[in-house]
C-alpha cells in the first residue's frame, strides 16, 4: 500500500507561482510513475504532468507546457510541481498520483493523494 500526501496549495493572483509537494510512503518501490492530475470546478479530471522514477522522461499536458515543471527526489520519495505564470483556468484541486505507467488516462492510476486546492484569481 502507498500513501500520497500533498501540500503547497493555496491562493495566488494570476501570473504568480506555487510549488506543490507530494510525499509518498509505504511500498514506494512500485512507484514507477508519479505525477499530477487536476480537477477544476465543473470540469473533468485531467492529467497535468508525469515523471518516471528514473527521471528524464516527462509527459506534460499542452495546457501546462512552458509553465509547469515536475521534479522528483527519489531519496525523499517526494515529487514536486512547480507552477509558474498561473492563470485563473489553473484553478483546481490538484491530486498527486502514482502508477505503473505514465499516462493521461486516470484509469491507470493506482494511488491518489487527497488533493490540494489551487486557486488563481484574476
Tab-separated table of C-alpha atoms in Angstrom, residues 1-83:
chain	number	residue	atom	x	y	z
A	1	UNK	CA	0.000	0.000	0.000
A	2	UNK	CA	1.114	3.536	-0.746
A	3	UNK	CA	0.099	6.816	0.813
A	4	UNK	CA	0.462	10.107	-1.012
A	5	UNK	CA	0.230	13.387	0.875
A	6	UNK	CA	0.158	16.679	-0.997
A	7	UNK	CA	0.996	20.115	0.315
A	8	UNK	CA	1.675	23.586	-1.024
A	9	UNK	CA	-1.667	24.581	-2.454
A	10	UNK	CA	-3.178	27.979	-1.839
A	11	UNK	CA	-4.437	31.154	-3.424
A	12	UNK	CA	-2.408	33.296	-5.769
A	13	UNK	CA	-3.010	36.041	-8.275
A	14	UNK	CA	-2.699	35.441	-11.984
A	15	UNK	CA	0.909	35.438	-13.063
A	16	UNK	CA	2.077	34.121	-9.724
A	17	UNK	CA	3.738	30.848	-8.797
A	18	UNK	CA	3.128	27.944	-6.471
A	19	UNK	CA	5.064	24.806	-5.662
A	20	UNK	CA	3.237	21.658	-4.752
A	21	UNK	CA	4.860	18.757	-2.951
A	22	UNK	CA	3.804	15.149	-2.670
A	23	UNK	CA	5.364	12.859	-0.113
A	24	UNK	CA	4.979	9.140	-0.695
A	25	UNK	CA	5.177	6.460	1.946
A	26	UNK	CA	4.603	2.747	2.067
A	27	UNK	CA	5.568	0.387	-0.744
A	28	UNK	CA	7.232	3.106	-2.746
A	29	UNK	CA	9.421	0.731	-4.752
A	30	UNK	CA	6.438	0.157	-7.049
A	31	UNK	CA	6.004	3.840	-7.841
A	32	UNK	CA	7.428	3.797	-11.354
A	33	UNK	CA	5.495	6.868	-12.434
A	34	UNK	CA	4.423	9.767	-10.274
A	35	UNK	CA	2.615	12.867	-11.350
A	36	UNK	CA	-0.315	15.184	-11.023
A	37	UNK	CA	-3.927	15.297	-12.097
A	38	UNK	CA	-6.280	18.178	-11.509
A	39	UNK	CA	-9.999	18.808	-11.488
A	40	UNK	CA	-11.381	22.283	-11.858
A	41	UNK	CA	-14.913	23.391	-10.948
A	42	UNK	CA	-17.359	21.843	-13.378
A	43	UNK	CA	-14.574	20.144	-15.301
A	44	UNK	CA	-13.431	16.587	-15.764
A	45	UNK	CA	-10.322	15.362	-14.081
A	46	UNK	CA	-7.313	15.800	-16.341
A	47	UNK	CA	-3.697	14.751	-16.303
A	48	UNK	CA	-1.188	17.558	-15.940
A	49	UNK	CA	2.353	16.208	-15.805
A	50	UNK	CA	4.138	12.941	-15.011
A	51	UNK	CA	7.640	11.633	-14.475
A	52	UNK	CA	9.230	8.183	-14.344
A	53	UNK	CA	11.333	7.241	-11.346
A	54	UNK	CA	14.456	7.149	-13.475
A	55	UNK	CA	13.922	10.790	-14.375
A	56	UNK	CA	14.486	12.383	-17.725
A	57	UNK	CA	11.181	11.369	-19.253
A	58	UNK	CA	8.187	13.533	-18.575
A	59	UNK	CA	4.711	13.849	-20.038
A	60	UNK	CA	3.172	17.292	-19.868
A	61	UNK	CA	-0.275	18.419	-20.904
A	62	UNK	CA	-0.369	21.149	-23.549
A	63	UNK	CA	-2.086	23.455	-21.069
A	64	UNK	CA	0.905	23.179	-18.740
A	65	UNK	CA	3.826	23.190	-21.158
A	66	UNK	CA	6.250	26.013	-20.606
A	67	UNK	CA	4.726	26.869	-17.244
A	68	UNK	CA	4.664	23.739	-15.067
A	69	UNK	CA	7.699	21.639	-14.179
A	70	UNK	CA	7.769	18.324	-12.371
A	71	UNK	CA	10.727	17.104	-10.408
A	72	UNK	CA	11.351	14.127	-8.199
A	73	UNK	CA	13.597	13.356	-5.247
A	74	UNK	CA	13.695	9.583	-5.065
A	75	UNK	CA	15.722	9.671	-1.877
A	76	UNK	CA	12.907	11.529	-0.149
A	77	UNK	CA	10.128	9.757	-2.078
A	78	UNK	CA	8.815	13.178	-2.958
A	79	UNK	CA	7.614	14.698	-6.195
A	80	UNK	CA	7.232	18.407	-6.788
A	81	UNK	CA	5.179	20.507	-9.164
A	82	UNK	CA	6.491	23.992	-9.814
A	83	UNK	CA	3.751	26.110	-11.361
